[in-house]
mmCIF file of C-alpha atoms in Angstrom:
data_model
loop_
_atom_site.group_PDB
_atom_site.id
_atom_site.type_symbol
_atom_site.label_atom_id
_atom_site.label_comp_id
_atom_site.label_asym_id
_atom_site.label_seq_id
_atom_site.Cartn_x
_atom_site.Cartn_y
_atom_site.Cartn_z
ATOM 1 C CA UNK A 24 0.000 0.000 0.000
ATOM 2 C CA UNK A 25 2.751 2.083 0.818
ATOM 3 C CA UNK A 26 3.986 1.621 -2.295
ATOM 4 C CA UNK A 27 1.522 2.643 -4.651
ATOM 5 C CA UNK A 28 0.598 5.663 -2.149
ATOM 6 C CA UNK A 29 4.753 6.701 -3.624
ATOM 7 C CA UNK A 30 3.863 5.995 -7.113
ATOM 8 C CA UNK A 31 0.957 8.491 -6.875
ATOM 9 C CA UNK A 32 2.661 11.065 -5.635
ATOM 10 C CA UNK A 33 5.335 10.918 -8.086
ATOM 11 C CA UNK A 34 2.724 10.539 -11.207
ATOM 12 C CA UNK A 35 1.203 14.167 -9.501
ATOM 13 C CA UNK A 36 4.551 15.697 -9.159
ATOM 14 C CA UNK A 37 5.499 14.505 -12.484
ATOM 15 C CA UNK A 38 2.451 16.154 -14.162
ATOM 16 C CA UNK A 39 2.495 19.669 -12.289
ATOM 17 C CA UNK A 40 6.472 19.875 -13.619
ATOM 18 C CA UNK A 41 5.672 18.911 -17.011
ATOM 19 C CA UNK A 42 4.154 21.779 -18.295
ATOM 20 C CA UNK A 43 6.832 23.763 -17.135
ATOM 21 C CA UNK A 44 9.011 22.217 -19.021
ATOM 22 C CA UNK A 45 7.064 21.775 -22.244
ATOM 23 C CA UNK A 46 5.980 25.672 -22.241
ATOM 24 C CA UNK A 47 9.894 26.364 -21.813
ATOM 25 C CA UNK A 48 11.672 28.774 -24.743
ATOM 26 C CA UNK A 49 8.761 28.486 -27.292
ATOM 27 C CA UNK A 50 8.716 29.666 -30.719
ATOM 28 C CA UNK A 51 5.609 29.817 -32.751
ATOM 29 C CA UNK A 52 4.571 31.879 -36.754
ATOM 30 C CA UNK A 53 2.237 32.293 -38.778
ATOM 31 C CA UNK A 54 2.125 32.920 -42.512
ATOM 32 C CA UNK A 55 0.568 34.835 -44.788
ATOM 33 C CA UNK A 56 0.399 36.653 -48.413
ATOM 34 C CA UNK A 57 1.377 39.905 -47.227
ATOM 35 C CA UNK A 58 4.445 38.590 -44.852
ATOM 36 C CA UNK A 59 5.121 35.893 -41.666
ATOM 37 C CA UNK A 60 4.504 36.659 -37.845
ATOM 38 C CA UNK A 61 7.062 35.218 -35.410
ATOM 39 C CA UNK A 62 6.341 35.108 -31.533
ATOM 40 C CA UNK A 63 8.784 33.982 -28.851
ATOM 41 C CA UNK A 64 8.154 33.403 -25.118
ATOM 42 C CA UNK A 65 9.325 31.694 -21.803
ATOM 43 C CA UNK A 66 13.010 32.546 -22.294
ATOM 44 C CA UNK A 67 15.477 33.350 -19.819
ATOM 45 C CA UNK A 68 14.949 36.995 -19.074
ATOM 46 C CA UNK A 69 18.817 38.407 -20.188
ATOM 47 C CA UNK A 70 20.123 38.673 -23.618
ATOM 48 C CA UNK A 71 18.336 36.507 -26.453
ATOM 49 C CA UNK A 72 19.074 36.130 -30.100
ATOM 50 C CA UNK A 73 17.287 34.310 -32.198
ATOM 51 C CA UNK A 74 17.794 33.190 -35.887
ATOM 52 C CA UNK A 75 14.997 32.995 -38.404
ATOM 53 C CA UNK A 76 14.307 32.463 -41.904
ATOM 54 C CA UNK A 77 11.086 32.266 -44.547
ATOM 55 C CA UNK A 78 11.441 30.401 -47.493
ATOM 56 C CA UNK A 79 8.565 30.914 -50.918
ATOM 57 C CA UNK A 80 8.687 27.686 -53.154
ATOM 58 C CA UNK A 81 12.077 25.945 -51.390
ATOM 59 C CA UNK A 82 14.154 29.321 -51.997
ATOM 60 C CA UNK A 83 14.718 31.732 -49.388
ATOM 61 C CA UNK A 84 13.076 34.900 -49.273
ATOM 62 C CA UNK A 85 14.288 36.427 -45.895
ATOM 63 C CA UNK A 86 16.155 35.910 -42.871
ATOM 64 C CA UNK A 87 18.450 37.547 -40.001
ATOM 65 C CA UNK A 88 18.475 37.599 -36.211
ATOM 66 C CA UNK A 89 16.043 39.027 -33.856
ATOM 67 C CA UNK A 90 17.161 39.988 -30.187
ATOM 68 C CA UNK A 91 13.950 39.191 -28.046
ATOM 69 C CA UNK A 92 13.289 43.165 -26.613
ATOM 70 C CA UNK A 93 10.072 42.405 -24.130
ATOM 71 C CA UNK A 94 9.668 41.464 -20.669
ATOM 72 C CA UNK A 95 13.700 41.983 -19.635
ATOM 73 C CA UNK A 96 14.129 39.301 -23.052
ATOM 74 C CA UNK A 97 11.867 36.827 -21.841
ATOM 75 C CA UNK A 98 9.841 37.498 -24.925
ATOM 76 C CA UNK A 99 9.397 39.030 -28.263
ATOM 77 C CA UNK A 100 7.125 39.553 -32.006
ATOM 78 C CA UNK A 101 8.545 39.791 -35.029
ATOM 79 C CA UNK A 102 6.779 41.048 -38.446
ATOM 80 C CA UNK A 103 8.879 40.421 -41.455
ATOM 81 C CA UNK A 104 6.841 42.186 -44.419
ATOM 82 C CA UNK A 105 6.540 40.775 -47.746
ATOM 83 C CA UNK A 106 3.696 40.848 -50.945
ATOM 84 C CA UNK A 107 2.978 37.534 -52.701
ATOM 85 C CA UNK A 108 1.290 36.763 -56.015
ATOM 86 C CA UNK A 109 -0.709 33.677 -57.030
ATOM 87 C CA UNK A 110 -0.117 30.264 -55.345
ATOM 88 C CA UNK A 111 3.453 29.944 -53.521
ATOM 89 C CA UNK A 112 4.099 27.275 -50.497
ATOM 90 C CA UNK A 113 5.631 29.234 -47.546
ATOM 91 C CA UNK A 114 8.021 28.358 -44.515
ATOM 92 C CA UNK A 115 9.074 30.056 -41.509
ATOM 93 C CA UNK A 116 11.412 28.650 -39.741
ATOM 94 C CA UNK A 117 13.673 29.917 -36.229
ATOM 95 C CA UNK A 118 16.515 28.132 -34.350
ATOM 96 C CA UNK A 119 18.576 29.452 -31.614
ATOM 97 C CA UNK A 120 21.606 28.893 -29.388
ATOM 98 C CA UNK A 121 23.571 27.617 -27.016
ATOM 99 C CA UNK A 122 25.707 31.139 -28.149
ATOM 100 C CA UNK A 123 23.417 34.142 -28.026
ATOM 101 C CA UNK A 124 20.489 32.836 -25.365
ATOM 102 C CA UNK A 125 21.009 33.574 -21.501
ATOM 103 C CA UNK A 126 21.128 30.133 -20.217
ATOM 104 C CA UNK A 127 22.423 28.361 -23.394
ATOM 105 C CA UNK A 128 19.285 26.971 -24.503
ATOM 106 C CA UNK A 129 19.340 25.634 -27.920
ATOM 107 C CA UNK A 130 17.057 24.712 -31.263
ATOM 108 C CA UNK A 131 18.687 23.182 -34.135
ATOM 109 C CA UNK A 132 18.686 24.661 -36.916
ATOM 110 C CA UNK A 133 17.894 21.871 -39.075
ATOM 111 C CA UNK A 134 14.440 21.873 -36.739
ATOM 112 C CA UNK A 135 10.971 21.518 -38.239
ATOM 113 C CA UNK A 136 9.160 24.477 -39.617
ATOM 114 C CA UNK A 137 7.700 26.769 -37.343
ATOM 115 C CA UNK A 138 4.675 27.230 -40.177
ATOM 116 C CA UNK A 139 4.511 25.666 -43.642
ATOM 117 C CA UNK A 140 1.362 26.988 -45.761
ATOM 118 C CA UNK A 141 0.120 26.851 -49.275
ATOM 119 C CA UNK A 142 -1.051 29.855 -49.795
ATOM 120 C CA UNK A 143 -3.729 31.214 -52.533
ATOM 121 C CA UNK A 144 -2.865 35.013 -52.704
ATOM 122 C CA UNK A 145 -4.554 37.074 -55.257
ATOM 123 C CA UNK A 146 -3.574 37.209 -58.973
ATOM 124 C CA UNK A 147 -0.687 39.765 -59.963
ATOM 125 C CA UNK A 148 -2.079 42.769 -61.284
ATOM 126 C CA UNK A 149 -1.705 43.406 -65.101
ATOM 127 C CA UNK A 150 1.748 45.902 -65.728
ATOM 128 C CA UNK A 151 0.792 49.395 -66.526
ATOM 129 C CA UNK A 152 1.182 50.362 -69.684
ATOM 130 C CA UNK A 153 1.817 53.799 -71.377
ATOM 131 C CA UNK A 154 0.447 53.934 -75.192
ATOM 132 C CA UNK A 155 2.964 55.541 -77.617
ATOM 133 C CA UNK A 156 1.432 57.253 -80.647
ATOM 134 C CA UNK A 157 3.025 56.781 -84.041
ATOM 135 C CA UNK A 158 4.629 59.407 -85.915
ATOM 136 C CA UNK A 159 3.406 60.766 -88.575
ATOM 137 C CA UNK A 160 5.830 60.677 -92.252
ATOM 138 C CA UNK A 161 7.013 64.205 -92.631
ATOM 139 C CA UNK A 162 5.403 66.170 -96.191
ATOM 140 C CA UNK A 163 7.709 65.438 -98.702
ATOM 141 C CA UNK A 164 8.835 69.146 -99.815
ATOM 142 C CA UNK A 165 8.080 70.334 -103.641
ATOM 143 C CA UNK A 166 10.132 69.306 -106.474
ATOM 144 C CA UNK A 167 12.292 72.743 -107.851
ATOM 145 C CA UNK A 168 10.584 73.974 -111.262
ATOM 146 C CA UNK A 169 12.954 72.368 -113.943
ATOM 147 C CA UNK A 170 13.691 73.682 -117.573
ATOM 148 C CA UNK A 171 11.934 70.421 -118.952
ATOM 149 C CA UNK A 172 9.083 68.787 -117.238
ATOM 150 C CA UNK A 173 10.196 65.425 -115.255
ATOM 151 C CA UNK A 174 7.798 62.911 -113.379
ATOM 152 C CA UNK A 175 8.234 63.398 -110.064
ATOM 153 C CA UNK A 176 9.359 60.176 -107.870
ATOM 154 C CA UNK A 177 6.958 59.782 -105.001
ATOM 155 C CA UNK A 178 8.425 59.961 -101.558
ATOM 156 C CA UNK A 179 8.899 56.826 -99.453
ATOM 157 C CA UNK A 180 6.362 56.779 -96.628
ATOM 158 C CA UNK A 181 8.080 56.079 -93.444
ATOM 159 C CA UNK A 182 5.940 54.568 -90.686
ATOM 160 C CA UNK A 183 7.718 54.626 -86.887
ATOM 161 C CA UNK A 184 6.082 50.882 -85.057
ATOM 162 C CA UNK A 185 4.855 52.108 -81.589
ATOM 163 C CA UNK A 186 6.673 50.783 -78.281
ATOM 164 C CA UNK A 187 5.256 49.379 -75.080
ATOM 165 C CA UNK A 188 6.724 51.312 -72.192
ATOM 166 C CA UNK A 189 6.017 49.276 -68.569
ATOM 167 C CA UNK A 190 6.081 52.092 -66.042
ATOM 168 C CA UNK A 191 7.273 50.406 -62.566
ATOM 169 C CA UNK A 192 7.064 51.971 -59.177
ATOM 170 C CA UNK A 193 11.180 53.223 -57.812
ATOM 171 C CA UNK A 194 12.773 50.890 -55.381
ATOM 172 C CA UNK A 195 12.351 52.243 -51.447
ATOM 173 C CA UNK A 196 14.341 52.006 -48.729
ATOM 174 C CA UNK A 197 13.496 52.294 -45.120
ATOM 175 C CA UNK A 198 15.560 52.337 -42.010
ATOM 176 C CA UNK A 199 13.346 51.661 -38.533
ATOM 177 C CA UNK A 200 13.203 55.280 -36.995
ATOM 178 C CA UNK A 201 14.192 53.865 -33.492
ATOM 179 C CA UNK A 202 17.581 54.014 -32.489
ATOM 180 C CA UNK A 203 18.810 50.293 -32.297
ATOM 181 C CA UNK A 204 21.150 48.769 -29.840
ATOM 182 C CA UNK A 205 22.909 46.699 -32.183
ATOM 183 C CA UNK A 206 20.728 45.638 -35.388
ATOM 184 C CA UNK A 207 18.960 48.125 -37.623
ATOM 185 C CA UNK A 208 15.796 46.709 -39.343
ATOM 186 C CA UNK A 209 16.091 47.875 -43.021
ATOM 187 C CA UNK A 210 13.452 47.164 -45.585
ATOM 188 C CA UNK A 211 13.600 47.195 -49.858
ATOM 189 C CA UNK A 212 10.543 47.565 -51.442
ATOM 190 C CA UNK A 213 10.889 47.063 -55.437
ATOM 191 C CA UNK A 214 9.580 45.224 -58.184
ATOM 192 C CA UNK A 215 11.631 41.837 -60.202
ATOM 193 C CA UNK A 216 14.016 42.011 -57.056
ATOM 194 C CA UNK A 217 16.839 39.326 -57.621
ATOM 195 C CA UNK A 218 19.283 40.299 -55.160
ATOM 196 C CA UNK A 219 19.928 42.421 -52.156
ATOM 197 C CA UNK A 220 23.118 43.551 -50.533
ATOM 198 C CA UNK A 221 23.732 45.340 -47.685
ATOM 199 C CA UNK A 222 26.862 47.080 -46.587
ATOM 200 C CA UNK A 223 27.256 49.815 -43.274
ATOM 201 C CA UNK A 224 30.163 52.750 -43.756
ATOM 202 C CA UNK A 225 31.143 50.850 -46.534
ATOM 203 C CA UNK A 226 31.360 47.465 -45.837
ATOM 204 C CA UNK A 227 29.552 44.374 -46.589
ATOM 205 C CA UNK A 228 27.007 43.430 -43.577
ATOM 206 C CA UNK A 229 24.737 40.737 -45.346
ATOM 207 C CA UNK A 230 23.176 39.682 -49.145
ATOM 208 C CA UNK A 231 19.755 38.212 -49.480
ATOM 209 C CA UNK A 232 18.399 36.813 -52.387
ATOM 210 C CA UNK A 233 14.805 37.639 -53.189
ATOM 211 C CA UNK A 234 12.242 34.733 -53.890
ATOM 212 C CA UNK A 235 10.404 35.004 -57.609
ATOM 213 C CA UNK A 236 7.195 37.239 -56.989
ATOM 214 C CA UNK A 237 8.495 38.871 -53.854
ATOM 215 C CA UNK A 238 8.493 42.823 -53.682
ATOM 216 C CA UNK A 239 9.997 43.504 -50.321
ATOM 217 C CA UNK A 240 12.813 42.218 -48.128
ATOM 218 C CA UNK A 241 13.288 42.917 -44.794
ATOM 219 C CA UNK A 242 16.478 42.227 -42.953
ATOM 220 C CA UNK A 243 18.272 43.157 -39.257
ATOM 221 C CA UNK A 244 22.072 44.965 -40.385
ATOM 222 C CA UNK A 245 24.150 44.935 -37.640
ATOM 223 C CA UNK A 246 25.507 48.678 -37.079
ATOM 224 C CA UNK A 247 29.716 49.675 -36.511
ATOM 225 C CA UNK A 248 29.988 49.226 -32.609
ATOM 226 C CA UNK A 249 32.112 51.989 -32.256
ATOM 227 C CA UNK A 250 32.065 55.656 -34.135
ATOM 228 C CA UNK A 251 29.431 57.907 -35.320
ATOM 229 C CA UNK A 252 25.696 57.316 -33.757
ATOM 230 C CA UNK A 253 24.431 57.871 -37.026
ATOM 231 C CA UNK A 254 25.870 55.380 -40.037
ATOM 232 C CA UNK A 255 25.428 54.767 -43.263
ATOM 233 C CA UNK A 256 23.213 51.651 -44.793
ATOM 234 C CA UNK A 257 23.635 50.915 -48.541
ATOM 235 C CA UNK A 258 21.629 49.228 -50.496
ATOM 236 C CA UNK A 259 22.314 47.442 -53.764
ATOM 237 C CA UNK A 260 19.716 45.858 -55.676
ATOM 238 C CA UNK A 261 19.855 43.873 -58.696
ATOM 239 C CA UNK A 262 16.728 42.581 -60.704
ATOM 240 C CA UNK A 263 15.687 39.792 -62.896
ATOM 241 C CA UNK A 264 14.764 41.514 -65.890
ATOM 242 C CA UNK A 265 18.499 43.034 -66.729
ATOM 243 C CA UNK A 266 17.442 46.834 -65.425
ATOM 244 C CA UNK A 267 20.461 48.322 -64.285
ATOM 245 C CA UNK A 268 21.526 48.022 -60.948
ATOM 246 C CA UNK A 269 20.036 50.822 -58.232
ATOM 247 C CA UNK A 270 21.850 51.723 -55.041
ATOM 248 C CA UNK A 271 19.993 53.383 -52.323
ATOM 249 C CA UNK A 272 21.411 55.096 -49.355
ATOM 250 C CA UNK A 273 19.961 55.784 -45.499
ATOM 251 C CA UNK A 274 20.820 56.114 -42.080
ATOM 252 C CA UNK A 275 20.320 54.742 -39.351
ATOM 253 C CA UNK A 276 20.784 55.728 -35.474
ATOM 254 C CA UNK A 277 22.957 53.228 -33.093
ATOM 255 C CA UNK A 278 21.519 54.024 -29.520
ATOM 256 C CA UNK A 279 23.800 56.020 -27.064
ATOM 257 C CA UNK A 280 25.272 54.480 -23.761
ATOM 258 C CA UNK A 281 22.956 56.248 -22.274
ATOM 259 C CA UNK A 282 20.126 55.754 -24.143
ATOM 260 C CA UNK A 283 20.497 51.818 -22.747
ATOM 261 C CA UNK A 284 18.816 50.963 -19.866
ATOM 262 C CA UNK A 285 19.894 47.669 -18.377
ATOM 263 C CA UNK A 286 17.030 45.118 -17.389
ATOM 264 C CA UNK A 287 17.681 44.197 -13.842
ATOM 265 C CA UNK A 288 15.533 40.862 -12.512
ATOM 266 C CA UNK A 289 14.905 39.767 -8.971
#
């Protein structure tokens, strides 16, 4: 009897600690055509980076770190913006540690998808198009008088074939107005996107390559620990359609000493 009165109370105590434990450093997204929601709870409050990644059709549309900023860095949402076309499967997908979590905590990063979706977005709209008028054949001019009459040759006519001009919306670049501690989130917005680089005061922080159909990329650049407050984020983009390259400039703010407040917990 005495016995089995043990085994009960270890069953109990075993099921009031397990939720604990299953609830522990969870990581959860959702998907949809106009970008992926990631959501991050029960860490250890402290310092927390996470990795993540979304991937249309297999290839890899976005990724970067996150550093959880609620509750002390117990916690934290992430939005990462994008506009999709048609039918496209979609994956989100996070890992993180032992390096970068407070008590070394770690999720592979060959772990399952945090969301995978088939999504039905709407059709892509038709390109807007510019008619072009034909010109006209110039009036041929009179023939001189002449001493003897001569049949006049009749002017060629010259007809000009009209050209479709596709007017496309310029690429934009936007730099999060907050200061950040040590990762500015920088976003592209543009049309036939192939490729993406980013550099800070001149050099190379990180390249993403753009899924078909996708026309924005957003990415966390991590800022020059020392120097200027403000710096310099350039952007060069590449597209599919052989348009010369564009390069966009911004800045963005690296936070002061002061302006960071240590989380203290009891």
């Amino acid at each position: 009897m005495k016995v089995l009165k043990r085994a009960g109370v270890l069953a109990v105590v075993a099921l009031v600690c397990a939720p604990a434990a299953a609830i522990a450093h969870t990581g959860a997204a959702t998907v949809a055509c106009t970008g992926a929601n990631f959501s991050f709870v029960n860490f250890k409050a402290g310092s927390n980076t996470v990795n993540y990644k979304v991937t249309v059709d297999g290839a890899t549309a976005a990724e970067g770190t996150y550093v959880l900023d609620q509750a002390g860095g117990a916690q934290g949402h992430l939005n990462v913006p994008f506009t999709l076309y048609d039918t496209h499967r979609v994956q989100a997908f996070s890992w993180w540690g032992p390096a970068g979590t407070a008590d070394g905590h770690t999720r592979p990063p060959n772990s399952p998808a945090l969301a995978d979706k088939v999504l039905h977005c709407p059709a892509a709209p038709a390109p807007i198009t510019t008619p072009v008028v034909p010109v006209a054949p110039a009036p041929a001019a009179p023939a001189p008088a002449a001493a003897t009459p001569a049949v006049a040759t009749p002017s060629p006519t010259i007809v000009v074939a009209g050209e479709r001009v596709v007017s496309l919306p310029a690429p934009r670049l936007t730099v999060q107005s907050a200061c950040a501690v040590t990762h500015a989130r920088v976003t592209v917005a543009a049309r036939l996107m192939r490729q993406v680089r980013f550099s800070v005061k001149g050099r190379p922080a990180r390249t993403v390559n753009v899924a078909p159909g996708l026309r924005s990329v957003t990415a966390l650049v991590a800022l020059r620990p020392r120097g200027p407050v403000a710096q310099k984020v350039t952007t060069r983009i590449t597209f599919r359609n052989g348009t010369r390259a564009r390069t966009l400039v911004a800045v963005a703010r690296r936070c002061s000493p002061a302006a960071v407040v240590p989380a203290f917990t009891g």
